[in-house]
mmCIF file of C-alpha atoms in Angstrom:
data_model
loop_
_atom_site.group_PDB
_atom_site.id
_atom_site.type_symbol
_atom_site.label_atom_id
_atom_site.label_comp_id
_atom_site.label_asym_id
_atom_site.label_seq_id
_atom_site.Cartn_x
_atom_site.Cartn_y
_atom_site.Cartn_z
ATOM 1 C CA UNK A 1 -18.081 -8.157 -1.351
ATOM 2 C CA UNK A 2 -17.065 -4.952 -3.084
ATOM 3 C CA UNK A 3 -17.168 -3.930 -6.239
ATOM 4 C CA UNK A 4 -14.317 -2.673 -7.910
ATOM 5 C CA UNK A 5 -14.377 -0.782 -11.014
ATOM 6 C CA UNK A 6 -11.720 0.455 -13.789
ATOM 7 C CA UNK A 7 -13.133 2.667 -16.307
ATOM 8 C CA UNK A 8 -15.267 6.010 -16.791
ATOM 9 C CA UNK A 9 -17.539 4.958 -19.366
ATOM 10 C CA UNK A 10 -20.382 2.494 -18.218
ATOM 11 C CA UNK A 11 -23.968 2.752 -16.883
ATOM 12 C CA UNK A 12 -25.114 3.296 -13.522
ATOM 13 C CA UNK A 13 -23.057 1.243 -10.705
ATOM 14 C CA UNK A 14 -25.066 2.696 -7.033
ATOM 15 C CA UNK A 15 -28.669 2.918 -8.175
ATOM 16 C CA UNK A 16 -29.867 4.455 -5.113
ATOM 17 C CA UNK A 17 -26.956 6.816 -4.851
ATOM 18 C CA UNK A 18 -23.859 6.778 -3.602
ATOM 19 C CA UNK A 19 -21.206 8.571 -0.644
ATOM 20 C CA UNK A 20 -18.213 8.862 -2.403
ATOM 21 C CA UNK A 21 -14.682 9.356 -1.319
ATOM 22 C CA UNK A 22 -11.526 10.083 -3.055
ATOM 23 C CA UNK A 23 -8.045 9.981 -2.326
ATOM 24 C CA UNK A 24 -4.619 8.226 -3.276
ATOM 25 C CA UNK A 25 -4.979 5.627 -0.588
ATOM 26 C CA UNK A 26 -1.111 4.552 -0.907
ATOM 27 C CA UNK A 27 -0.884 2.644 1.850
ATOM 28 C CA UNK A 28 -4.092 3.129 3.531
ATOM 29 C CA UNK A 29 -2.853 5.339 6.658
ATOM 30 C CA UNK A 30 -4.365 6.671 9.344
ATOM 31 C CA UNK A 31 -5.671 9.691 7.485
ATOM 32 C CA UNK A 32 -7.210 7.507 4.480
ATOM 33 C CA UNK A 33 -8.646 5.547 6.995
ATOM 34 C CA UNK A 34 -10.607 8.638 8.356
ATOM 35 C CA UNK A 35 -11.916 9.644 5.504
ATOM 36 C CA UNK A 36 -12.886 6.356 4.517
ATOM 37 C CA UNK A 37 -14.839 5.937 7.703
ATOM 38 C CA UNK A 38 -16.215 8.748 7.611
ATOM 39 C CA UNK A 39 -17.775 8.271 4.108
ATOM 40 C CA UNK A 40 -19.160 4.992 5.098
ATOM 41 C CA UNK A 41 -20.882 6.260 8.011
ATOM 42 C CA UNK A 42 -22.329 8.447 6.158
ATOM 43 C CA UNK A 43 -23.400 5.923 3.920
ATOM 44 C CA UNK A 44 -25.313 4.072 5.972
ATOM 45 C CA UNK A 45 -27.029 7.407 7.503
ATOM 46 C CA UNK A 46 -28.234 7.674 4.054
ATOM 47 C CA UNK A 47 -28.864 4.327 3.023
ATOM 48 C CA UNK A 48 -26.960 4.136 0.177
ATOM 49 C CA UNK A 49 -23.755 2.200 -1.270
ATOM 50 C CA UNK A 50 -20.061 3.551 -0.319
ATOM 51 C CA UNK A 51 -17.689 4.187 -2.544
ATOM 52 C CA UNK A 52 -14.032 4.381 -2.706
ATOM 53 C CA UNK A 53 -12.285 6.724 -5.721
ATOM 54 C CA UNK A 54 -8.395 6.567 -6.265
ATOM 55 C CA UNK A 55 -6.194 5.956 -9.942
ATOM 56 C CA UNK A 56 -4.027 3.650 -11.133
ATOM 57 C CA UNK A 57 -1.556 4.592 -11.706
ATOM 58 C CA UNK A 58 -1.253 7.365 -9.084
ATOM 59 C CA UNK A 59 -1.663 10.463 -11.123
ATOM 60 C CA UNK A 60 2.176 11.967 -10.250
ATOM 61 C CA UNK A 61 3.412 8.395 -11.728
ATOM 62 C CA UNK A 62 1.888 8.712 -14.579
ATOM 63 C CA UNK A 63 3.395 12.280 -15.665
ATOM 64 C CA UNK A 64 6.902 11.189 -14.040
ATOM 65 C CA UNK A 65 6.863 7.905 -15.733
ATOM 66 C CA UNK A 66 10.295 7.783 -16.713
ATOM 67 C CA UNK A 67 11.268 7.949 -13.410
ATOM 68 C CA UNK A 68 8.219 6.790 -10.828
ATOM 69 C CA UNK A 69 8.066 8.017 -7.215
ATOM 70 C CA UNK A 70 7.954 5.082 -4.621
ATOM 71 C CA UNK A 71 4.693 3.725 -3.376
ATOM 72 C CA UNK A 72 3.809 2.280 -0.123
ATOM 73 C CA UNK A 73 2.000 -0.731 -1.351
ATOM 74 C CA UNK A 74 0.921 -2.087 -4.419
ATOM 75 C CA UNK A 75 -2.233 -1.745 -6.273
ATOM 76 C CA UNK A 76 -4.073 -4.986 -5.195
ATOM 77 C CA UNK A 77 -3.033 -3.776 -1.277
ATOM 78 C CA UNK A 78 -5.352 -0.823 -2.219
ATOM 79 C CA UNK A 79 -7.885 -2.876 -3.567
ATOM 80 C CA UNK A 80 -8.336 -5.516 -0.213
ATOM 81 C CA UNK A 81 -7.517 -2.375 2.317
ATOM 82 C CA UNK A 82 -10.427 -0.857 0.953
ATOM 83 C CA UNK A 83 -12.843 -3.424 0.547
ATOM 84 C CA UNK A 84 -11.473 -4.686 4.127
ATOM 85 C CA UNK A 85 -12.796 -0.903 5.715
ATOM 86 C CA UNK A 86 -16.052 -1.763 4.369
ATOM 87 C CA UNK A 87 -16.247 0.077 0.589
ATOM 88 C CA UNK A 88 -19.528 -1.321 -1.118
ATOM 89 C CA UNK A 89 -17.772 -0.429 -4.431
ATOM 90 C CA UNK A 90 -13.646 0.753 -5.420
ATOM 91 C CA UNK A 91 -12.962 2.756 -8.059
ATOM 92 C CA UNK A 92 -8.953 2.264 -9.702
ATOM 93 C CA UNK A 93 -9.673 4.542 -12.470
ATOM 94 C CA UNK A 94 -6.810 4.510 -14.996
ATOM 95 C CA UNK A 95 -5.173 7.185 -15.203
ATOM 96 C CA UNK A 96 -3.773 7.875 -18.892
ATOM 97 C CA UNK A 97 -4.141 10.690 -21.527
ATOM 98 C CA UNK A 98 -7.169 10.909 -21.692
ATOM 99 C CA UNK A 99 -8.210 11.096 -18.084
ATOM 100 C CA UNK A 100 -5.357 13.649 -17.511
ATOM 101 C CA UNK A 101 -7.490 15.870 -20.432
ATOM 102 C CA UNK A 102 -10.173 15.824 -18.623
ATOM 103 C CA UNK A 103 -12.021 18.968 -17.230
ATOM 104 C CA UNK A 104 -13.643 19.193 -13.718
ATOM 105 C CA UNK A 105 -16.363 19.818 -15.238
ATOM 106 C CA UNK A 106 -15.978 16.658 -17.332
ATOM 107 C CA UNK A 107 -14.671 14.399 -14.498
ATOM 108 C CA UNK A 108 -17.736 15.047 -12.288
ATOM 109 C CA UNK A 109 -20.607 14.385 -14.815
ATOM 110 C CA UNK A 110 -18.675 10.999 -16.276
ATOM 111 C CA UNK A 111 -17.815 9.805 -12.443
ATOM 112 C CA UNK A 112 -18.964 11.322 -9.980
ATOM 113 C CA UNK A 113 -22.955 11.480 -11.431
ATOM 114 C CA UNK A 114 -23.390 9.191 -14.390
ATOM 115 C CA UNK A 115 -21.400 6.222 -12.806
ATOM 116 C CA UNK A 116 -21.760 6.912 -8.940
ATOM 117 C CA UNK A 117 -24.641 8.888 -8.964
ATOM 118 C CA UNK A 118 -23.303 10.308 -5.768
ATOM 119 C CA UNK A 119 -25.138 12.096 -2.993
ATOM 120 C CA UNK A 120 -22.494 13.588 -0.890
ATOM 121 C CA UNK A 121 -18.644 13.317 -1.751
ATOM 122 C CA UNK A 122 -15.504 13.956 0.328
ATOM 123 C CA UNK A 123 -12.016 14.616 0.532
ATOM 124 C CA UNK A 124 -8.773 15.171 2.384
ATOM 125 C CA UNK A 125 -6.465 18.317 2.888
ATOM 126 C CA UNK A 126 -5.426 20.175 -0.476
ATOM 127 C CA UNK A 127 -7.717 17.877 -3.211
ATOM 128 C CA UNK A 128 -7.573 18.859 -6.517
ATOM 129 C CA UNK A 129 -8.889 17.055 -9.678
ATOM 130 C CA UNK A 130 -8.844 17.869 -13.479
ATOM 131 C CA UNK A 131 -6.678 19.031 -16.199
ATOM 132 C CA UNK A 132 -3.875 20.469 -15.033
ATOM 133 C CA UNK A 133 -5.099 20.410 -11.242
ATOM 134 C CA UNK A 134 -7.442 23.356 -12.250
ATOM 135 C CA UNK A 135 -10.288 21.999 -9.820
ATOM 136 C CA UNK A 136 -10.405 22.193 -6.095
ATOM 137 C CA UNK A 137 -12.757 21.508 -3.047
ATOM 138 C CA UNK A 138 -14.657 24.501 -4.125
ATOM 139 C CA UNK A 139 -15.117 23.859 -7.056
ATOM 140 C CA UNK A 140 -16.369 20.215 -6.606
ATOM 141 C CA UNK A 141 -18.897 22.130 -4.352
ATOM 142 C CA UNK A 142 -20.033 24.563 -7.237
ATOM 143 C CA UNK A 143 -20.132 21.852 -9.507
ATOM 144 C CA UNK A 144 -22.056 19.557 -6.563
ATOM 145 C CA UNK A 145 -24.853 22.331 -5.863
ATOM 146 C CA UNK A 146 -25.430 22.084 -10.144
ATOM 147 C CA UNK A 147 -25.536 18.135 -10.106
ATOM 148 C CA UNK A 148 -27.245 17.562 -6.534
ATOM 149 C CA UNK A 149 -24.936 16.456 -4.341
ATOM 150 C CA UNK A 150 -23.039 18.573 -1.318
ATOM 151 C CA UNK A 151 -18.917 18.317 -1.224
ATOM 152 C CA UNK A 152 -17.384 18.399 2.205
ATOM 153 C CA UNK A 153 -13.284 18.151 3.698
ATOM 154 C CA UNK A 154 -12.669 16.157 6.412
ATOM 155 C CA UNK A 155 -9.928 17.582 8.756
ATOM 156 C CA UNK A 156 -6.096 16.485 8.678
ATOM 157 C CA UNK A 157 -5.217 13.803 10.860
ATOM 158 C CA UNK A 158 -2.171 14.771 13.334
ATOM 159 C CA UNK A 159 -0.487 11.881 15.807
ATOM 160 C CA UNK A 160 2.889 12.931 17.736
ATOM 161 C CA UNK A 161 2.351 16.849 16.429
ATOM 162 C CA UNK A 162 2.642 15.602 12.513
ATOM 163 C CA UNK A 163 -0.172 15.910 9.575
ATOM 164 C CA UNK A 164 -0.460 11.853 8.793
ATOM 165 C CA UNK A 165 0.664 11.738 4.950
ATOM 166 C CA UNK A 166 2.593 9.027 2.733
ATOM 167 C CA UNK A 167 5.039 11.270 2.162
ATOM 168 C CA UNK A 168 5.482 11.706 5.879
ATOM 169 C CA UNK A 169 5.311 7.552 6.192
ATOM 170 C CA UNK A 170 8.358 7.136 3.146
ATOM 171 C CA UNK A 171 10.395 9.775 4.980
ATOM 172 C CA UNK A 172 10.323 7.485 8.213
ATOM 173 C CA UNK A 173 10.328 4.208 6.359
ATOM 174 C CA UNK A 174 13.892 5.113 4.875
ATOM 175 C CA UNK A 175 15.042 6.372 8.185
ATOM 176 C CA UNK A 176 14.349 2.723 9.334
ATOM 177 C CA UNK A 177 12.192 4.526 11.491
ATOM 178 C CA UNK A 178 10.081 1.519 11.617
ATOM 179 C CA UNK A 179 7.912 2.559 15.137
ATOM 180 C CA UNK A 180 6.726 5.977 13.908
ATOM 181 C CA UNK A 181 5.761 4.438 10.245
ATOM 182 C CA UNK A 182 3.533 2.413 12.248
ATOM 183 C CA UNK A 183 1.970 5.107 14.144
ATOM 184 C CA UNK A 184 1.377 7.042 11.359
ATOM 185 C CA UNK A 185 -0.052 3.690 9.531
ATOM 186 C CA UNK A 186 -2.584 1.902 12.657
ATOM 187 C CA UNK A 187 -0.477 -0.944 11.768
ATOM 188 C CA UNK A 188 3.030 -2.084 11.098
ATOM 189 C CA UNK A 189 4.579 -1.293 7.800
ATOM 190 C CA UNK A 190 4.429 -4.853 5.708
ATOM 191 C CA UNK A 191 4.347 -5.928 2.181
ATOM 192 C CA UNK A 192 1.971 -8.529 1.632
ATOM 193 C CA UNK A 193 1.508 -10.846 -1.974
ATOM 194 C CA UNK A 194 1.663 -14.427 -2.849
ATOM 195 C CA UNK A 195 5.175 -16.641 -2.837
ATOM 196 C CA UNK A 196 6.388 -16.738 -6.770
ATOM 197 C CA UNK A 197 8.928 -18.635 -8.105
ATOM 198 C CA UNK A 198 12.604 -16.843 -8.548
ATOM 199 C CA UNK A 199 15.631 -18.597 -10.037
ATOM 200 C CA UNK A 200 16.096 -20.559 -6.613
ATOM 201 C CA UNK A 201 19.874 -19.267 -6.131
ATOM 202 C CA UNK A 202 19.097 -18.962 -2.528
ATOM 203 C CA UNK A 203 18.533 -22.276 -2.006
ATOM 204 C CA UNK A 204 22.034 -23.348 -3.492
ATOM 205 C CA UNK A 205 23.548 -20.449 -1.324
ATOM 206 C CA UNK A 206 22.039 -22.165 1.807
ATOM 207 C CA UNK A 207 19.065 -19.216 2.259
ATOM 208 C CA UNK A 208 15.570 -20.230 0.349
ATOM 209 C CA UNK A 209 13.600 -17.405 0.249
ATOM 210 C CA UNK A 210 9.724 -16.844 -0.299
ATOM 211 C CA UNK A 211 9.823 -14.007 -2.994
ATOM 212 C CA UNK A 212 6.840 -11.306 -3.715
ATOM 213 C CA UNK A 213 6.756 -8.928 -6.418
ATOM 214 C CA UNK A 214 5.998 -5.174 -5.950
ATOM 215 C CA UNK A 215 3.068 -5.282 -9.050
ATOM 216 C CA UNK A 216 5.770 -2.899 -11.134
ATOM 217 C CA UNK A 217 5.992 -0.332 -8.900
ATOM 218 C CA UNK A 218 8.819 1.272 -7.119
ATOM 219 C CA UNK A 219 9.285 0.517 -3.590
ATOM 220 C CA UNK A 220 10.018 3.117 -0.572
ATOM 221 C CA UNK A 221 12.744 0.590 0.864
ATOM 222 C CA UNK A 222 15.583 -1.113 -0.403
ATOM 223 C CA UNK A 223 18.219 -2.842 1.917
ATOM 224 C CA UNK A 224 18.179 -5.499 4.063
ATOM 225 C CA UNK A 225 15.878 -5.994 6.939
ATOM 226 C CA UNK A 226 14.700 -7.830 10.110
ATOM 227 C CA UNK A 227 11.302 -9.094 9.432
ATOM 228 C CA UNK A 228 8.567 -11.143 10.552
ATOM 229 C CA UNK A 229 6.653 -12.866 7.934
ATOM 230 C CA UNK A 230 2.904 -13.851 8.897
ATOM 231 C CA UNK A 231 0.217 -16.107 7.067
ATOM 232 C CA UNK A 232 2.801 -19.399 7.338
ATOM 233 C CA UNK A 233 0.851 -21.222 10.023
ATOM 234 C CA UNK A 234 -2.504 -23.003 9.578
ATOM 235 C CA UNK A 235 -5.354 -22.613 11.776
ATOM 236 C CA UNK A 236 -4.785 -20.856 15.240
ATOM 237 C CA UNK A 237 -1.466 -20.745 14.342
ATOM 238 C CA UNK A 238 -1.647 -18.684 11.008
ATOM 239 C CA UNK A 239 -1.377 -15.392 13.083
ATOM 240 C CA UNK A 240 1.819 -16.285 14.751
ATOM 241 C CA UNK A 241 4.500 -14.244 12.969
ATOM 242 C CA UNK A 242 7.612 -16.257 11.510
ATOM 243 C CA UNK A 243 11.110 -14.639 12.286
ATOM 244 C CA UNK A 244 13.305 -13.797 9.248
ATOM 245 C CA UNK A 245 15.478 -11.586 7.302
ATOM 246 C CA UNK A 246 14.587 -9.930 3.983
ATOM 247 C CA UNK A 247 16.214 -8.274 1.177
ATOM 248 C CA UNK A 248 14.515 -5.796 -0.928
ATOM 249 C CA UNK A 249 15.803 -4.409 -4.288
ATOM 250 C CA UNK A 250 17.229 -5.365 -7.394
ATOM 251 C CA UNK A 251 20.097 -8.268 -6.395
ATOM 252 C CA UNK A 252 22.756 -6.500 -8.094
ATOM 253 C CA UNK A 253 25.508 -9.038 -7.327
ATOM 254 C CA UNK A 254 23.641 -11.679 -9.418
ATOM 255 C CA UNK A 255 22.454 -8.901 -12.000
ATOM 256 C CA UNK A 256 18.721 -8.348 -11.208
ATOM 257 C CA UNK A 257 16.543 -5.381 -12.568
ATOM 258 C CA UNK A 258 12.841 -5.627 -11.128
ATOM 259 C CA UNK A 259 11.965 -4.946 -7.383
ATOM 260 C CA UNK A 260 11.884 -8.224 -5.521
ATOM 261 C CA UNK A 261 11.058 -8.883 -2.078
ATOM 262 C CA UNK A 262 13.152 -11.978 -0.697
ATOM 263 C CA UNK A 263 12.698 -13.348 2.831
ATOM 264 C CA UNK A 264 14.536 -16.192 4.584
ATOM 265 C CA UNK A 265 12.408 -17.571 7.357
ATOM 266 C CA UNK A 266 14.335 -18.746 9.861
ATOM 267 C CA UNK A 267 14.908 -22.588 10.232
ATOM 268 C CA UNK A 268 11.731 -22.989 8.326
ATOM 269 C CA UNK A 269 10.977 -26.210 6.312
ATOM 270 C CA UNK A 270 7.840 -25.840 3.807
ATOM 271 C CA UNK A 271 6.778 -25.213 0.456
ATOM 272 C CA UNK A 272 5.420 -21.744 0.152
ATOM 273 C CA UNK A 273 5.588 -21.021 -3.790
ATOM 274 C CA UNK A 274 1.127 -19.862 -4.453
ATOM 275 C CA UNK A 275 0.548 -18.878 -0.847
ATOM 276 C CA UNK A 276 -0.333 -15.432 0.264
ATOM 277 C CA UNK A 277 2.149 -14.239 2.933
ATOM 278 C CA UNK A 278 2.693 -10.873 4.357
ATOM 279 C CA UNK A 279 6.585 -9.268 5.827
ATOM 280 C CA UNK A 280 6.426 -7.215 8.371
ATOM 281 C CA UNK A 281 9.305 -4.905 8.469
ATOM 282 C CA UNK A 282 10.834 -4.523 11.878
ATOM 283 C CA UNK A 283 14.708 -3.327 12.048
ATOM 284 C CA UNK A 284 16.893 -1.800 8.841
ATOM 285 C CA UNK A 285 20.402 -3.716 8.652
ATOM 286 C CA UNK A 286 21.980 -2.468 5.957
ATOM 287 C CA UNK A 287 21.824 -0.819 2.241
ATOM 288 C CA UNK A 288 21.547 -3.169 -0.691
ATOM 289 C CA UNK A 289 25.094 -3.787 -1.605
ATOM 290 C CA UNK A 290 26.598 -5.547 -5.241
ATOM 291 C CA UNK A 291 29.482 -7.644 -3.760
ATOM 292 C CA UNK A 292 32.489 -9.036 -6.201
ATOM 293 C CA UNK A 293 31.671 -13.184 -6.209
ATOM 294 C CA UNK A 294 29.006 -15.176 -4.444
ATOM 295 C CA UNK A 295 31.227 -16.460 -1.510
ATOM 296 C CA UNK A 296 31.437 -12.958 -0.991
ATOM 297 C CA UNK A 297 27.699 -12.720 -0.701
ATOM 298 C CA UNK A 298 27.241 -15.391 1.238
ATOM 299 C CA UNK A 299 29.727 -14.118 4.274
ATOM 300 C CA UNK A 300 27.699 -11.003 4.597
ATOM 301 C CA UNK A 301 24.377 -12.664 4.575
ATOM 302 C CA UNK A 302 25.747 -15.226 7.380
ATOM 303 C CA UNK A 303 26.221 -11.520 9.059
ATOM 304 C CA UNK A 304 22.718 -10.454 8.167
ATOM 305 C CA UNK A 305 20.805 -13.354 9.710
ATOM 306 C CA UNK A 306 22.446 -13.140 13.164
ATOM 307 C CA UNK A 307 22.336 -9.412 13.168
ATOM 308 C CA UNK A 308 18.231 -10.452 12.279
ATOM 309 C CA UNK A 309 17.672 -13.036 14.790
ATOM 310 C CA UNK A 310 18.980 -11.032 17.561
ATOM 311 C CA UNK A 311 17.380 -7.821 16.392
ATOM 312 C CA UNK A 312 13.835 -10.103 16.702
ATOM 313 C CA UNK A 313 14.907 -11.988 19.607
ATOM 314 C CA UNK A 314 15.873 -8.829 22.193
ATOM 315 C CA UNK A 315 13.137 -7.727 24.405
ATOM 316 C CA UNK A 316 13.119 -4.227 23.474
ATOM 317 C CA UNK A 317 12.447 -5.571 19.503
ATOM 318 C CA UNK A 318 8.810 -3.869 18.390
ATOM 319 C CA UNK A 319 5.724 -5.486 18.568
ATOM 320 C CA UNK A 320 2.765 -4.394 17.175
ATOM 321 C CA UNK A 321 0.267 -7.637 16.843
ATOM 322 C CA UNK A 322 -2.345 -6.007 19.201
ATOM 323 C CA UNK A 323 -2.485 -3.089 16.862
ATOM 324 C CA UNK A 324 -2.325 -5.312 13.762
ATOM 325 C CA UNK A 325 -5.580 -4.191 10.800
ATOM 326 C CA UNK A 326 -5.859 -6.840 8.847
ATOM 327 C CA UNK A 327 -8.222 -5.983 6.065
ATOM 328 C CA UNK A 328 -8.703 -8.802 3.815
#
């Protein structure tokens, strides 16, 4: 079981030392994944705990907070992707004034030795840390050689001639590009939380839907997708993936603000509301659109769901369960 931790002050959390790696981790790609691996094995060369470093929030939300770039996942996705790759301990450091103040010089004696106690520590392509970005892979080596641990860069990650990267990832997610996302991922792209109560207007529309919140942050899609939903079954049928078509955005038409995930699972009878589910994105439909009355909105969503079920139904319609990473 990992162990996560939120703060820089504290004692001692690896008492035999650690290898630490740090990183962003939205969405836990194929590049994160590397460099997580490659810190655990490590780890267990040296006999000695694994840890995972990232921030919450993501340092370039917190100094564009009035206007947050889009994540791949939310926070507890990090969390369980993490511990799922085999972290002993997960650091979501939060990321405020104070931590933005802080000097590389700072940031390495408070985390990297007092809490971690780290032995070796390692990062991706283009890491820098500190006030104002001021520190970089060298100088985490300078400051390593002082404090007694070596700093090392693993090397960029490139599938179908492109550098793996989030930013890379978003770009194809909001091209619908839903194939090359999940070669760039390991996995396909999916949003996974647990079933919360919404103001059940579906239902009287003639589509329930299972809703999930995005944990506050802004997601790279909004529209209207085909989707699979998985985690419905029980037993050896959990892992068979439920057909469906999913909204995500704000609802203008009924005058919504947060991010909300909706899907409609296709002539599905059950009571979802507490269970964990994940929605696997497969096919974009169309953008999120306000229409002028609810009949309206109904019409078009009649449109979406057989546009959905014969997206998912065709036999050219992606499949990616043999390449599925589930980490929790």
């Amino acid at each position: 079981m990992s162990r996560l931790f939120r703060d820089i002050a504290g004692g001692p959390l690896c008492a035999d030392g650690s290898v630490v790696c740090i990183g962003a981790f939205d969405g836990l790609h194929l590049g994160h994944q590397a460099l997580v691996r490659h810190a655990i094995a490590r780890a267990h060369v040296l006999g000695v705990d694994a840890a995972a470093l990232s921030f919450e929030p993501l340092p370039r939300e917190f100094f564009a907070a009035a206007s947050p770039p889009p994540r791949l996942g939310p926070v507890r996705a990090k969390f369980e992707g993490l511990r799922g790759l085999g972290a002993d301990v997960v650091g979501l450091l939060r990321f405020d004034a104070r931590m933005a103040a802080m000097s590389p010089e700072a940031f390495v004696d408070a985390v990297l030795v007092q809490r971690l106690r780290a032995r070796e520590v390692w990062v991706g392509p283009g890491f820098r840390f500190g006030h104002k970005r001021a520190g970089d892979l060298a100088t985490l080596q300078v400051l390593g050689r002082e404090a007694g641990f070596i700093a090392g860069e693993i090397e960029p990650l490139v599938v179908d001639g492109e550098r793996v990267s989030s930013t890379h990832i978003r770009t194809a997610l909001v091209a619908g590009d839903f194939e090359h996302a999940a070669r760039l991922l390991g996995r396909p792209y999916a949003v996974s939380g647990r079933v919360v109560r919404g103001k059940q207007l579906g239902r009287t529309l003639g589509y329930p839907t299972a809703n999930l919140r995005f944990g506050g942050k802004v997601p790279a899609l909004r529209g209207i997708y085909a989707t699979r939903v998985h985690g419905i079954g029980s037993g050896a049928d959990r892992s068979r993936p439920w057909p469906s078509v999913s909204s995500f955005g704000t609802r203008p038409t009924v005058g919504g603000v947060e991010p909300l995930l909706e899907a409609h699972l296709f002539d599905f009878d059950g009571d979802l509301y507490g269970r964990r589910i994940e929605v696997e994105f497969v096919a974009r439909l169309r953008d999120e659109e306000k229409f002028d009355d609810l009949p309206s909105l109904v019409a078009q969503m009649d449109l979406d769901a057989a546009q959905a079920r014969a997206v998912l139904a065709a036999p050219h319609s992606p499949r990616y369960e043999t390449q599925r990473q589930d980490y929790a």
